[in-house]
Amino acid sequence: MHTSVYVLMRYNFFRQSLPRLSPKIYISRNINGFNNRTQLSERSPQNPLYPYQRYVRFKNATPFYQKQIFWVYTGTVGGLGGVYYVSHLETVPVTNRRRFIDVTPKQEEKLAQQAYNEVMKQYGRKILPPFDHRTKFVKKVARQIVSVSGMQDLNWEFHVIESKEKNAFVLPGGKVFVFTGILPIVGNEDGLAAVLGHEIGHQVARHSAEKLSFVKILILAQLFLSIIIDPGLLGRLLMEFGMMLPFSRKCEIEADYIGLILMAQACYDPREARKVWERMSIAQKNSPPQFLSTHPAHESRIRKINEWMPEALQKREQSDCVNEYTGFMDTMNHFRDQWVKW
């Protein structure tokens, strides 16, 4: 009897002193729920689980594309974007192609000024002087094409760069650069008219401004797709080879067509354009495949020029180049006697 009372007293003493003697064991017992009477409240700051019990577990969230607010915003943005797109559609001269462009000529000129300064800084020492016979040759043909371009009021500048590079390019605002390496390929004035007509055609169509506008659309499309899926490397390759490069080749083909019509109206022989690209094809045998290039293949250009040739020859006939030449010779003969006497 005394032994049982003693054991019971020791047991009660042990229970009362357990939190003080073994706090870790006490906490463990409370966590596992063995002592419900002494377990701390779930919202008590002393409860070791209190910080974790404050977090709210979310149930399976509804996909964003199933929410009404998503489609409200998408419809609003899409509607406003559609109105903006339609209100900035323009027609390309000569080809009558409808395209989106939201860059004004003044904005385009400001952007081009920096590029022009960089080109002049890079090739300044290699630019031939105005009295050089090659510069005079280029300017003579260029003035004739500009006279039928409808852009005579533009501040045109034509520079010839001493370089073996077989190329020519134009900057917005009518700044045309021709490398001397392409002059042996053009061969004559008609061949040079094909090259200059192409570059002036870029300016007539304002392809630089159109490219800037097109890039804006691609950036917005990429941002929208990134909300739904991660485009990753495949998306970037699709943008480059599926959108940007084909768009650039389309502009080059259009400049070929405009240039062919311009040179025909300026009384140059459009058939020489085909010969220029044939010679260019021989000179540039190691050109990359068309789908990797910003320019169409030479064979594609020649095929397109052949398709446009009847129209170009008709334009040349409508320009009455033969009568103009005859009238010029009559004027020369009229003053011939006076010039001989002088």
Coordinates of C-alpha atoms in Angstrom, one line a residue:
M1 CA 0.0 0.0 0.0
H2 CA 2.7 2.5 0.9
T3 CA 4.7 1.4 -2.1
S4 CA 1.8 2.0 -4.4
V5 CA 1.1 5.5 -2.9
Y6 CA 4.8 6.3 -3.3
V7 CA 4.9 5.2 -6.9
L8 CA 1.7 7.2 -7.7
M9 CA 3.2 10.4 -6.1
R10 CA 6.4 10.0 -8.1
Y11 CA 4.3 9.5 -11.3
N12 CA 2.3 12.7 -10.7
F13 CA 5.5 14.6 -9.9
F14 CA 7.0 13.4 -13.1
R15 CA 4.0 14.5 -15.1
Q16 CA 4.0 18.0 -13.6
S17 CA 7.7 18.6 -14.0
L18 CA 7.8 17.1 -17.5
P19 CA 7.4 20.4 -19.5
R20 CA 10.1 22.0 -17.4
L21 CA 12.6 19.1 -17.4
S22 CA 12.0 17.9 -21.0
P23 CA 10.6 20.7 -23.2
K24 CA 11.5 19.0 -26.4
I25 CA 9.7 15.8 -25.4
Y26 CA 6.7 17.9 -24.3
I27 CA 6.6 19.7 -27.6
S28 CA 6.9 16.4 -29.4
R29 CA 4.0 15.0 -27.5
N30 CA 1.9 18.1 -28.3
I31 CA 2.7 18.0 -32.0
N32 CA 1.8 14.3 -32.3
G33 CA -1.4 14.8 -30.2
F34 CA -0.6 12.5 -27.3
N35 CA -1.6 15.1 -24.7
N36 CA -4.7 16.9 -25.9
R37 CA -5.4 18.4 -22.6
T38 CA -2.2 20.3 -22.4
Q39 CA -1.8 21.0 -26.1
L40 CA -1.4 24.7 -27.0
S41 CA -3.9 26.5 -29.1
E42 CA -3.3 26.4 -32.9
R43 CA -3.4 30.2 -33.1
S44 CA -1.1 30.7 -30.1
P45 CA 2.2 32.3 -30.9
Q46 CA 3.9 29.7 -28.6
N47 CA 2.7 26.9 -30.8
P48 CA 5.7 25.8 -32.9
L49 CA 3.4 25.2 -35.9
Y50 CA 1.9 28.7 -35.7
P51 CA 3.9 30.4 -38.5
Y52 CA 3.1 27.6 -40.9
Q53 CA -0.6 27.5 -40.0
R54 CA -0.9 31.1 -41.2
Y55 CA -0.4 30.1 -44.8
V56 CA -3.5 29.5 -46.9
R57 CA -3.5 26.6 -49.2
F58 CA -5.0 27.4 -52.6
K59 CA -7.3 25.0 -54.3
N60 CA -6.8 24.2 -58.0
A61 CA -6.9 27.6 -59.6
T62 CA -8.9 28.3 -62.8
P63 CA -6.8 28.7 -65.9
F64 CA -6.5 32.3 -66.8
Y65 CA -7.8 31.7 -70.4
Q66 CA -11.1 30.4 -68.8
K67 CA -11.6 33.6 -66.9
Q68 CA -14.0 36.2 -68.3
I69 CA -11.8 39.1 -67.3
F70 CA -9.0 37.7 -69.5
W71 CA -11.2 37.7 -72.6
V72 CA -12.6 41.2 -71.8
Y73 CA -9.0 42.6 -71.7
T74 CA -8.0 40.6 -74.8
G75 CA -11.0 41.8 -76.8
T76 CA -10.5 45.4 -75.8
V77 CA -6.8 45.4 -76.6
G78 CA -7.5 43.5 -79.9
G79 CA -10.2 45.9 -80.9
L80 CA -8.1 49.0 -80.3
G81 CA -5.2 47.3 -82.0
G82 CA -7.3 46.5 -85.0
V83 CA -8.5 50.1 -85.3
Y84 CA -4.9 51.4 -85.0
Y85 CA -3.7 48.9 -87.7
V86 CA -6.4 49.7 -90.2
S87 CA -6.0 53.5 -89.7
H88 CA -2.3 53.2 -90.6
L89 CA -2.6 51.2 -93.8
E90 CA -1.0 52.9 -96.8
T91 CA -0.6 52.0 -100.5
V92 CA 2.9 51.5 -101.9
P93 CA 3.5 53.6 -105.1
V94 CA 3.8 51.7 -108.4
T95 CA 2.9 48.3 -106.9
N96 CA -0.3 49.4 -105.1
R97 CA 0.3 47.0 -102.3
R98 CA -1.4 47.7 -99.0
R99 CA 0.8 47.7 -96.0
F100 CA 0.9 48.8 -92.3
I101 CA 3.2 51.7 -91.5
D102 CA 3.1 54.0 -88.5
V103 CA 6.4 55.8 -88.9
T104 CA 6.2 59.3 -90.4
P105 CA 8.8 60.6 -92.9
K106 CA 10.2 63.0 -90.3
Q107 CA 10.6 60.2 -87.8
E108 CA 12.2 58.1 -90.5
E109 CA 14.6 60.9 -91.4
K110 CA 15.7 61.4 -87.8
L111 CA 16.4 57.7 -87.4
A112 CA 18.3 57.7 -90.6
Q113 CA 20.5 60.7 -89.7
Q114 CA 22.4 58.7 -87.2
A115 CA 23.0 55.8 -89.7
Y116 CA 24.1 58.4 -92.3
N117 CA 26.7 59.8 -89.9
E118 CA 28.0 56.4 -89.1
V119 CA 28.4 55.5 -92.8
M120 CA 30.2 58.8 -93.5
K121 CA 32.5 58.2 -90.6
Q122 CA 33.2 54.6 -91.7
Y123 CA 33.7 55.3 -95.4
G124 CA 34.5 59.0 -95.3
R125 CA 38.1 58.6 -96.6
K126 CA 37.0 56.2 -99.3
I127 CA 34.3 58.3 -100.8
L128 CA 35.3 59.6 -104.2
P129 CA 35.3 63.3 -104.9
P130 CA 32.5 64.9 -107.1
F131 CA 35.0 65.5 -110.0
D132 CA 35.9 61.7 -110.3
H133 CA 34.6 60.2 -113.5
R134 CA 32.9 57.4 -111.6
T135 CA 31.0 59.8 -109.4
K136 CA 29.9 61.7 -112.4
F137 CA 28.8 58.5 -114.1
V138 CA 26.6 57.5 -111.2
K139 CA 25.1 60.9 -110.7
K140 CA 24.2 61.2 -114.4
V141 CA 22.1 58.1 -114.4
A142 CA 20.7 58.7 -110.9
R143 CA 19.4 62.2 -111.9
Q144 CA 17.5 60.7 -114.8
I145 CA 15.8 58.0 -112.7
V146 CA 15.0 60.5 -109.9
S147 CA 13.3 62.7 -112.5
V148 CA 10.6 60.1 -113.1
S149 CA 10.3 58.8 -109.4
G150 CA 7.9 61.5 -108.3
M151 CA 10.3 62.3 -105.4
Q152 CA 12.3 65.1 -107.1
D153 CA 11.8 67.4 -104.0
L154 CA 13.8 64.9 -101.8
N155 CA 17.3 65.9 -100.8
W156 CA 19.0 63.2 -102.8
E157 CA 22.7 62.4 -102.3
F158 CA 24.7 59.9 -104.3
H159 CA 28.1 58.8 -103.1
V160 CA 30.6 56.4 -104.7
I161 CA 32.8 54.4 -102.3
E162 CA 36.2 53.0 -103.4
S163 CA 35.8 49.4 -102.5
K164 CA 35.9 45.9 -104.1
E165 CA 32.5 45.2 -102.5
K166 CA 29.8 44.4 -105.2
N167 CA 27.0 46.3 -103.5
A168 CA 24.9 49.4 -103.2
F169 CA 22.5 50.6 -100.6
V170 CA 20.2 53.5 -99.7
L171 CA 19.4 55.2 -96.4
P172 CA 16.1 56.9 -95.7
G173 CA 16.0 60.5 -97.0
G174 CA 17.5 59.7 -100.4
K175 CA 21.1 58.9 -99.4
V176 CA 22.4 56.4 -101.9
F177 CA 25.9 54.7 -101.7
V178 CA 27.5 52.8 -104.6
F179 CA 30.6 50.7 -104.2
T180 CA 33.1 50.8 -107.1
G181 CA 33.2 47.0 -107.0
I182 CA 29.8 46.8 -108.7
L183 CA 30.6 49.1 -111.6
P184 CA 32.3 46.4 -113.7
I185 CA 29.2 44.2 -113.3
V186 CA 26.8 46.9 -114.3
G187 CA 28.8 47.4 -117.5
N188 CA 27.0 50.5 -118.9
E189 CA 24.4 53.1 -118.1
D190 CA 21.5 50.7 -118.6
G191 CA 23.0 48.3 -116.1
L192 CA 23.7 51.0 -113.6
A193 CA 20.1 52.2 -114.1
A194 CA 19.0 48.8 -112.9
V195 CA 21.0 49.0 -109.7
L196 CA 20.1 52.6 -109.0
G197 CA 16.5 52.0 -109.9
H198 CA 16.4 49.2 -107.3
E199 CA 17.9 51.5 -104.6
I200 CA 15.6 54.4 -105.5
G201 CA 12.7 51.9 -105.4
H202 CA 13.4 51.2 -101.8
Q203 CA 13.1 54.9 -101.1
V204 CA 9.9 55.3 -103.1
A205 CA 8.3 52.4 -101.2
R206 CA 9.7 53.6 -97.8
H207 CA 10.8 50.1 -97.0
S208 CA 12.9 51.2 -94.0
A209 CA 9.9 52.7 -92.3
E210 CA 7.8 49.7 -93.1
K211 CA 10.4 47.4 -91.6
L212 CA 10.4 49.4 -88.4
S213 CA 6.6 49.2 -88.3
F214 CA 6.7 45.4 -88.9
V215 CA 9.2 44.9 -86.1
K216 CA 6.7 46.5 -83.7
I217 CA 4.0 44.1 -84.7
L218 CA 6.4 41.1 -84.2
I219 CA 7.5 42.3 -80.7
L220 CA 3.8 42.7 -79.6
A221 CA 3.0 39.2 -81.0
Q222 CA 6.0 37.7 -79.2
L223 CA 5.0 39.3 -75.9
F224 CA 1.4 38.0 -76.3
L225 CA 2.7 34.5 -77.0
S226 CA 5.0 34.6 -74.0
I227 CA 1.9 35.0 -71.8
I228 CA 0.5 31.7 -73.1
I229 CA 3.6 29.7 -73.8
D230 CA 7.4 30.1 -73.5
P231 CA 8.5 30.6 -77.1
G232 CA 12.1 29.7 -76.3
L233 CA 14.7 29.0 -79.0
L234 CA 12.1 27.5 -81.4
G235 CA 10.0 30.7 -81.2
R236 CA 13.0 32.9 -81.9
L237 CA 14.0 30.8 -84.9
L238 CA 10.4 31.0 -86.2
M239 CA 10.4 34.8 -85.9
E240 CA 13.7 35.1 -87.7
F241 CA 13.4 32.5 -90.5
G242 CA 9.6 32.5 -90.8
M243 CA 8.8 36.2 -90.5
M244 CA 11.8 38.6 -90.7
L245 CA 13.8 37.1 -93.6
P246 CA 10.8 36.4 -95.8
F247 CA 9.6 40.0 -95.2
S248 CA 13.0 41.3 -96.2
R249 CA 13.1 39.3 -99.4
K250 CA 9.6 40.5 -100.2
C251 CA 10.8 44.1 -100.0
E252 CA 13.8 43.3 -102.2
I253 CA 11.6 41.8 -104.9
E254 CA 9.3 44.8 -104.7
A255 CA 12.3 47.2 -105.1
D256 CA 13.3 45.2 -108.2
Y257 CA 9.9 45.7 -109.7
I258 CA 9.8 49.4 -108.9
G259 CA 13.4 49.9 -110.2
L260 CA 12.6 48.1 -113.4
I261 CA 9.6 50.3 -114.1
L262 CA 11.5 53.5 -113.2
M263 CA 14.5 52.7 -115.4
A264 CA 12.1 52.0 -118.3
Q265 CA 10.3 55.3 -117.8
A266 CA 13.6 57.0 -117.7
C267 CA 14.3 55.6 -121.2
Y268 CA 16.9 53.0 -120.1
D269 CA 16.7 49.5 -121.5
P270 CA 15.0 47.3 -118.9
R271 CA 16.4 44.1 -120.6
E272 CA 19.8 45.1 -119.2
A273 CA 18.6 44.4 -115.7
R274 CA 18.4 40.7 -116.5
K275 CA 22.0 40.7 -117.7
V276 CA 23.2 42.5 -114.6
W277 CA 21.8 39.8 -112.3
E278 CA 23.2 37.1 -114.6
R279 CA 26.7 38.6 -114.2
M280 CA 26.1 39.1 -110.5
S281 CA 25.2 35.4 -110.2
I282 CA 28.5 34.4 -111.8
A283 CA 30.4 36.8 -109.6
Q284 CA 28.8 35.6 -106.4
K285 CA 28.8 31.8 -106.7
N286 CA 29.1 31.2 -103.0
S287 CA 25.9 33.0 -102.0
P288 CA 24.0 31.4 -99.0
P289 CA 20.7 29.6 -99.7
Q290 CA 17.7 31.9 -100.2
F291 CA 16.0 30.9 -96.9
L292 CA 19.0 32.1 -94.9
S293 CA 19.4 35.4 -96.7
T294 CA 17.8 38.8 -96.6
H295 CA 17.8 38.9 -100.4
P296 CA 16.3 36.6 -102.9
A297 CA 18.4 34.2 -105.0
H298 CA 19.8 35.6 -108.3
E299 CA 17.8 32.9 -110.2
S300 CA 14.6 34.1 -108.5
R301 CA 15.3 37.7 -109.4
I302 CA 16.0 36.8 -113.0
R303 CA 12.8 34.8 -113.2
K304 CA 10.7 37.7 -111.8
I305 CA 12.4 40.2 -114.2
N306 CA 11.4 38.0 -117.1
E307 CA 7.8 38.0 -115.9
W308 CA 7.8 41.8 -115.6
M309 CA 9.7 42.5 -118.9
P310 CA 6.6 43.0 -121.2
E311 CA 5.2 45.6 -118.8
A312 CA 8.5 47.3 -118.5
L313 CA 9.0 47.5 -122.3
Q314 CA 5.5 48.9 -122.6
K315 CA 6.3 51.6 -120.0
R316 CA 9.4 52.5 -122.0
E317 CA 7.3 52.8 -125.2
Q318 CA 4.8 55.0 -123.4
S319 CA 7.6 57.3 -122.3
D320 CA 8.2 58.2 -126.0
C321 CA 11.9 57.8 -125.5
V322 CA 12.5 57.6 -129.3
N323 CA 10.8 60.9 -130.0
E324 CA 12.6 62.5 -127.1
Y325 CA 15.9 61.4 -128.5
T326 CA 14.9 62.6 -132.0
G327 CA 13.9 66.0 -130.6
F328 CA 17.2 66.2 -128.7
M329 CA 19.1 65.5 -131.9
D330 CA 17.1 68.1 -133.8
T331 CA 18.0 70.7 -131.2
M332 CA 21.6 69.8 -131.4
N333 CA 21.6 70.1 -135.2
H334 CA 19.8 73.4 -135.1
F335 CA 22.6 75.0 -133.0
R336 CA 25.4 73.0 -134.7
D337 CA 26.2 75.8 -137.3
Q338 CA 26.4 78.5 -134.5
W339 CA 28.7 76.3 -132.4
V340 CA 31.0 75.7 -135.4
K341 CA 31.2 79.4 -136.1
W342 CA 31.8 80.2 -132.5

